[in-house]
Amino acid sequence: MSLYKITSQKLHQRRYAQSSIDNYLGYIAEFESKVGKHHSRLNSSDFQSYIDHYQFTSASQQNVIISALKFAWEKALGKKYFKIDFTRPRKEKKLPKIIDAELLATKIKAIPNLKHKAILALGLSCGLRISEVVNLKWEHLDKEQNILNVVQSKGKKDRICILNDDMILLLKQYWHTYKKIDTHLKKKEYVFVGQNKRAQYSRSSIQGIVKKYITPKASFHLLRHTYATYALDNGTEIKPLSISLGHKSTKTTEIYHHTSKRSLRTIKQAM
């Protein structure tokens, strides 16, 4: 059995989020391919040399790769890691990128494709993560109470988001249109079905939609950042916003104070 398969088993046993599993296994496959050894012959020098010579593109990528290798060494291989430096870099403190929410809303409303429009509208209207859009099922929507149930998201947590009337109407239009086109579209399955009858719409397809309709340099997370900043600018308190975003701590949400014009206007100036 390969290191990839052993690591995959251990990650699933520990119920890691699918996005984390995909990220870890991608880097483990790369490691296995470049080192070229059977897992029984791997030693601490292989891991340390790989880390020392890897050309990381960012601190966040470095964090994920080191976490993946540490998990493989300690959990998959059952080794002690005192001979390997698994120290992660300090996080880069970057402000979240945002675009004016009203400008984004105008761009989204002009999209002719209902599926594309609904996907981007959910990102801006509810601040959903891309994984939450991909995993959204029809049974998670309560159109009578205007509620969207986010099920087992990051950190294995559930939460609810409020849907406004325009969002409900858009989802109804999408359902009535696509159930005629996609015969495999069922109310208990995923809201956004992929091409060639794939169960889910892919993340890469969603990122492509953002680049097509918003800006080539943007990612889906831009919509979430804009949602949070707009909410603060319009008087939403940190605690309910943190709950809405599914943050573990309000400290994570507080970064949006730095991009909120309303927060900045509270600063007293001498001139």
Short mmCIF file of C-alpha atoms in Angstrom, two decimals:
data_model
loop_
_atom_site.label_atom_id
_atom_site.label_comp_id
_atom_site.label_asym_id
_atom_site.label_seq_id
_atom_site.Cartn_x
_atom_site.Cartn_y
_atom_site.Cartn_z
CA MET A 1 0.00 0.00 0.00
CA SER A 2 1.32 3.47 -0.90
CA LEU A 3 1.87 6.36 1.49
CA TYR A 4 -0.92 8.14 -0.41
CA LYS A 5 -3.44 5.36 0.37
CA ILE A 6 -2.37 5.02 4.00
CA THR A 7 -2.64 8.79 4.51
CA SER A 8 -6.04 8.83 2.80
CA GLN A 9 -7.34 6.15 5.15
CA LYS A 10 -6.07 7.99 8.24
CA LEU A 11 -7.54 11.32 7.10
CA HIS A 12 -10.96 9.75 6.51
CA GLN A 13 -10.83 7.88 9.83
CA ARG A 14 -10.25 11.21 11.59
CA ARG A 15 -13.10 12.76 9.60
CA TYR A 16 -11.10 15.61 8.11
CA ALA A 17 -13.03 17.99 5.87
CA GLN A 18 -13.01 16.89 2.22
CA SER A 19 -11.25 20.07 1.16
CA SER A 20 -8.42 19.34 3.64
CA ILE A 21 -8.22 15.73 2.48
CA ASP A 22 -7.93 16.83 -1.15
CA ASN A 23 -5.24 19.41 -0.32
CA TYR A 24 -3.18 17.02 1.83
CA LEU A 25 -3.34 14.12 -0.63
CA GLY A 26 -2.37 16.33 -3.56
CA TYR A 27 0.86 17.27 -1.81
CA ILE A 28 1.47 13.72 -0.53
CA ALA A 29 1.18 12.41 -4.10
CA GLU A 30 3.70 15.05 -5.20
CA PHE A 31 6.06 14.11 -2.35
CA GLU A 32 5.83 10.39 -3.14
CA SER A 33 6.48 10.99 -6.83
CA LYS A 34 9.56 13.17 -6.26
CA VAL A 35 11.13 11.10 -3.47
CA GLY A 36 10.51 7.82 -5.32
CA LYS A 37 10.69 5.50 -2.32
CA HIS A 38 8.34 2.87 -0.90
CA HIS A 39 6.83 4.15 2.35
CA SER A 40 8.63 1.43 4.36
CA ARG A 41 11.99 2.92 3.31
CA LEU A 42 11.19 6.56 4.02
CA ASN A 43 13.22 8.24 6.77
CA SER A 44 13.37 11.61 8.49
CA SER A 45 16.08 12.83 6.09
CA ASP A 46 13.72 12.36 3.12
CA PHE A 47 11.12 14.59 4.75
CA GLN A 48 13.58 17.21 5.99
CA SER A 49 15.37 17.46 2.65
CA TYR A 50 12.06 17.77 0.82
CA ILE A 51 10.93 20.64 3.08
CA ASP A 52 14.32 22.38 2.88
CA HIS A 53 14.40 22.37 -0.93
CA TYR A 54 10.72 22.95 -1.74
CA GLN A 55 10.07 26.23 -3.57
CA PHE A 56 7.04 27.47 -1.63
CA THR A 57 4.97 30.12 -3.39
CA SER A 58 3.38 31.53 -0.23
CA ALA A 59 3.24 31.11 3.53
CA SER A 60 -0.22 29.56 3.26
CA GLN A 61 1.02 26.92 0.80
CA GLN A 62 3.99 26.22 3.07
CA ASN A 63 1.61 25.73 6.00
CA VAL A 64 -0.51 23.18 4.12
CA ILE A 65 2.47 21.22 2.77
CA ILE A 66 4.16 21.02 6.17
CA SER A 67 0.86 20.00 7.81
CA ALA A 68 0.36 17.28 5.18
CA LEU A 69 3.88 15.91 5.59
CA LYS A 70 3.66 16.03 9.39
CA PHE A 71 0.37 14.11 9.27
CA ALA A 72 1.85 11.50 6.89
CA TRP A 73 4.97 11.03 9.03
CA GLU A 74 3.24 10.94 12.41
CA LYS A 75 -0.21 9.44 11.70
CA ALA A 76 0.23 7.41 8.51
CA LEU A 77 3.71 6.06 9.25
CA GLY A 78 3.46 6.19 13.04
CA LYS A 79 6.84 7.90 13.46
CA LYS A 80 8.17 10.43 15.95
CA TYR A 81 9.05 13.75 14.33
CA PHE A 82 11.69 15.16 16.70
CA LYS A 83 14.33 14.90 13.93
CA ILE A 84 12.24 16.86 11.42
CA ASP A 85 11.61 20.58 11.57
CA PHE A 86 7.85 20.83 10.98
CA THR A 87 7.75 24.45 12.14
CA ARG A 88 5.13 26.41 10.23
CA PRO A 89 5.74 29.99 9.08
CA ARG A 90 3.98 32.86 10.76
CA LYS A 91 0.74 33.79 9.06
CA GLU A 92 0.84 36.70 6.67
CA LYS A 93 -1.45 39.45 7.89
CA LYS A 94 -3.14 40.54 4.71
CA LEU A 95 -6.34 42.49 4.47
CA PRO A 96 -9.16 40.67 2.67
CA LYS A 97 -9.78 41.87 -0.86
CA ILE A 98 -13.20 43.37 -1.46
CA ILE A 99 -15.20 45.10 -4.20
CA ASP A 100 -18.06 47.50 -3.62
CA ALA A 101 -21.05 45.28 -2.75
CA GLU A 102 -23.55 47.28 -4.78
CA LEU A 103 -21.30 47.11 -7.84
CA LEU A 104 -20.99 43.34 -7.40
CA ALA A 105 -24.77 42.99 -7.03
CA THR A 106 -25.28 44.91 -10.27
CA LYS A 107 -22.81 42.66 -12.10
CA ILE A 108 -24.47 39.51 -10.76
CA LYS A 109 -28.01 40.63 -11.62
CA ALA A 110 -26.93 41.14 -15.24
CA ILE A 111 -25.74 37.53 -15.66
CA PRO A 112 -28.02 35.75 -18.18
CA ASN A 113 -27.18 32.19 -17.05
CA LEU A 114 -29.45 31.35 -14.09
CA LYS A 115 -27.11 28.74 -12.59
CA HIS A 116 -24.14 31.09 -12.71
CA LYS A 117 -26.21 33.94 -11.33
CA ALA A 118 -27.54 31.83 -8.43
CA ILE A 119 -24.07 30.58 -7.46
CA LEU A 120 -22.56 34.06 -7.28
CA ALA A 121 -25.65 35.54 -5.63
CA LEU A 122 -25.39 32.99 -2.79
CA GLY A 123 -21.77 33.99 -2.24
CA LEU A 124 -22.60 37.68 -1.97
CA SER A 125 -26.00 37.38 -0.27
CA CYS A 126 -25.05 34.81 2.40
CA GLY A 127 -21.25 34.94 2.54
CA LEU A 128 -20.95 31.22 1.76
CA ARG A 129 -17.63 29.47 1.26
CA ILE A 130 -17.09 27.76 -2.09
CA SER A 131 -17.26 24.34 -0.39
CA GLU A 132 -20.64 25.27 1.10
CA VAL A 133 -22.04 26.13 -2.32
CA VAL A 134 -20.68 22.92 -3.84
CA ASN A 135 -22.19 20.79 -1.03
CA LEU A 136 -25.54 22.59 -0.88
CA LYS A 137 -28.56 20.30 -1.35
CA TRP A 138 -32.18 21.21 -2.05
CA GLU A 139 -33.23 19.67 1.27
CA HIS A 140 -31.04 22.26 3.03
CA LEU A 141 -33.28 25.09 1.82
CA ASP A 142 -36.40 26.12 3.72
CA LYS A 143 -38.15 28.47 1.29
CA GLU A 144 -41.10 28.95 3.63
CA GLN A 145 -38.95 30.45 6.40
CA ASN A 146 -36.27 31.93 4.10
CA ILE A 147 -33.57 29.77 5.70
CA LEU A 148 -30.52 28.07 4.23
CA ASN A 149 -29.03 25.34 6.40
CA VAL A 150 -25.27 25.03 6.05
CA VAL A 151 -24.58 21.41 7.01
CA GLN A 152 -21.24 20.10 8.33
CA SER A 153 -19.13 22.93 7.01
CA LYS A 154 -15.60 23.89 8.06
CA GLY A 155 -14.87 22.50 11.50
CA LYS A 156 -17.78 20.06 11.12
CA LYS A 157 -20.23 22.77 12.22
CA ASP A 158 -23.82 23.45 11.15
CA ARG A 159 -25.31 26.93 10.94
CA ILE A 160 -28.19 28.77 9.29
CA CYS A 161 -28.21 31.72 6.91
CA ILE A 162 -31.16 33.96 6.12
CA LEU A 163 -32.21 34.19 2.47
CA ASN A 164 -33.79 37.41 1.29
CA ASP A 165 -36.87 37.34 -0.94
CA ASP A 166 -34.87 38.06 -4.09
CA MET A 167 -32.60 35.08 -3.38
CA ILE A 168 -35.60 32.79 -2.80
CA LEU A 169 -37.16 33.94 -6.07
CA LEU A 170 -33.91 33.37 -7.97
CA LEU A 171 -33.56 29.83 -6.60
CA LYS A 172 -37.16 29.04 -7.53
CA GLN A 173 -36.56 30.32 -11.06
CA TYR A 174 -33.40 28.24 -11.27
CA TRP A 175 -35.19 25.10 -10.08
CA HIS A 176 -38.09 25.42 -12.49
CA THR A 177 -35.74 26.08 -15.41
CA TYR A 178 -33.16 23.40 -14.77
CA LYS A 179 -35.47 20.58 -13.79
CA LYS A 180 -36.73 20.70 -17.40
CA ILE A 181 -33.17 20.65 -18.79
CA ASP A 182 -31.43 18.29 -16.37
CA THR A 183 -33.60 15.21 -15.92
CA HIS A 184 -31.22 13.98 -13.18
CA LEU A 185 -31.88 17.07 -11.05
CA LYS A 186 -33.75 15.92 -7.93
CA LYS A 187 -35.00 17.87 -4.96
CA LYS A 188 -33.02 15.78 -2.46
CA GLU A 189 -29.76 16.14 -4.31
CA TYR A 190 -27.22 18.89 -4.91
CA VAL A 191 -28.52 22.30 -5.93
CA PHE A 192 -25.74 22.80 -8.45
CA VAL A 193 -25.15 19.68 -10.51
CA GLY A 194 -21.99 19.35 -12.57
CA GLN A 195 -21.45 18.67 -16.24
CA ASN A 196 -22.03 15.19 -17.71
CA LYS A 197 -24.34 14.28 -14.82
CA ARG A 198 -21.60 14.68 -12.21
CA ALA A 199 -23.10 14.85 -8.73
CA GLN A 200 -21.68 18.26 -7.86
CA TYR A 201 -20.56 21.37 -9.66
CA SER A 202 -16.78 21.60 -9.44
CA ARG A 203 -14.88 24.26 -7.51
CA SER A 204 -12.78 25.05 -10.57
CA SER A 205 -15.96 25.73 -12.57
CA ILE A 206 -17.19 28.12 -9.89
CA GLN A 207 -13.84 29.94 -9.83
CA GLY A 208 -14.12 30.21 -13.61
CA ILE A 209 -17.53 31.86 -13.26
CA VAL A 210 -16.09 34.46 -10.88
CA LYS A 211 -13.27 35.28 -13.27
CA LYS A 212 -15.67 35.49 -16.21
CA TYR A 213 -18.28 37.77 -14.65
CA ILE A 214 -16.47 39.65 -11.86
CA THR A 215 -12.75 40.06 -12.64
CA PRO A 216 -10.03 37.71 -13.92
CA LYS A 217 -7.95 38.12 -10.75
CA ALA A 218 -10.77 37.36 -8.30
CA SER A 219 -11.72 34.17 -6.48
CA PHE A 220 -15.07 33.10 -5.01
CA HIS A 221 -13.88 34.13 -1.54
CA LEU A 222 -14.04 37.75 -2.69
CA LEU A 223 -17.84 37.52 -2.42
CA ARG A 224 -17.61 36.32 1.19
CA HIS A 225 -15.22 39.14 2.10
CA THR A 226 -17.47 41.70 0.46
CA TYR A 227 -20.54 40.30 2.25
CA ALA A 228 -18.81 40.64 5.64
CA THR A 229 -17.54 44.17 5.05
CA TYR A 230 -20.91 45.32 3.70
CA ALA A 231 -22.64 43.86 6.78
CA LEU A 232 -20.34 45.79 9.12
CA ASP A 233 -20.76 49.00 7.12
CA ASN A 234 -24.51 48.68 7.57
CA GLY A 235 -24.48 48.24 11.33
CA THR A 236 -24.20 44.47 11.89
CA GLU A 237 -22.43 43.64 15.15
CA ILE A 238 -19.39 41.37 15.22
CA LYS A 239 -20.97 38.47 17.16
CA PRO A 240 -23.97 37.80 14.86
CA LEU A 241 -21.77 38.35 11.80
CA SER A 242 -19.26 35.81 13.16
CA ILE A 243 -22.08 33.28 13.63
CA SER A 244 -23.38 33.99 10.13
CA LEU A 245 -19.93 33.39 8.62
CA GLY A 246 -19.36 30.23 10.65
CA HIS A 247 -16.21 31.55 12.31
CA LYS A 248 -14.91 29.67 15.34
CA SER A 249 -13.99 32.92 17.05
CA THR A 250 -15.00 36.57 16.70
CA LYS A 251 -11.27 37.34 16.43
CA THR A 252 -11.36 35.93 12.90
CA THR A 253 -14.28 38.21 12.04
CA GLU A 254 -12.58 41.29 13.46
CA ILE A 255 -10.24 41.53 10.46
CA TYR A 256 -13.17 43.00 8.53
CA HIS A 257 -13.04 46.06 10.79
CA HIS A 258 -9.94 46.99 8.79
CA THR A 259 -11.91 47.12 5.53
CA SER A 260 -15.11 48.58 6.95
CA LYS A 261 -15.57 52.27 6.10
CA ARG A 262 -18.06 52.59 8.96
CA SER A 263 -15.42 51.42 11.46
CA LEU A 264 -12.79 53.75 10.04
CA ARG A 265 -15.16 56.73 10.29
CA THR A 266 -15.35 56.27 14.08
CA ILE A 267 -11.70 57.30 14.37
CA LYS A 268 -11.36 60.84 15.70
CA GLN A 269 -9.10 63.05 13.60
CA ALA A 270 -7.47 66.35 14.55
CA MET A 271 -7.99 67.93 11.13
#
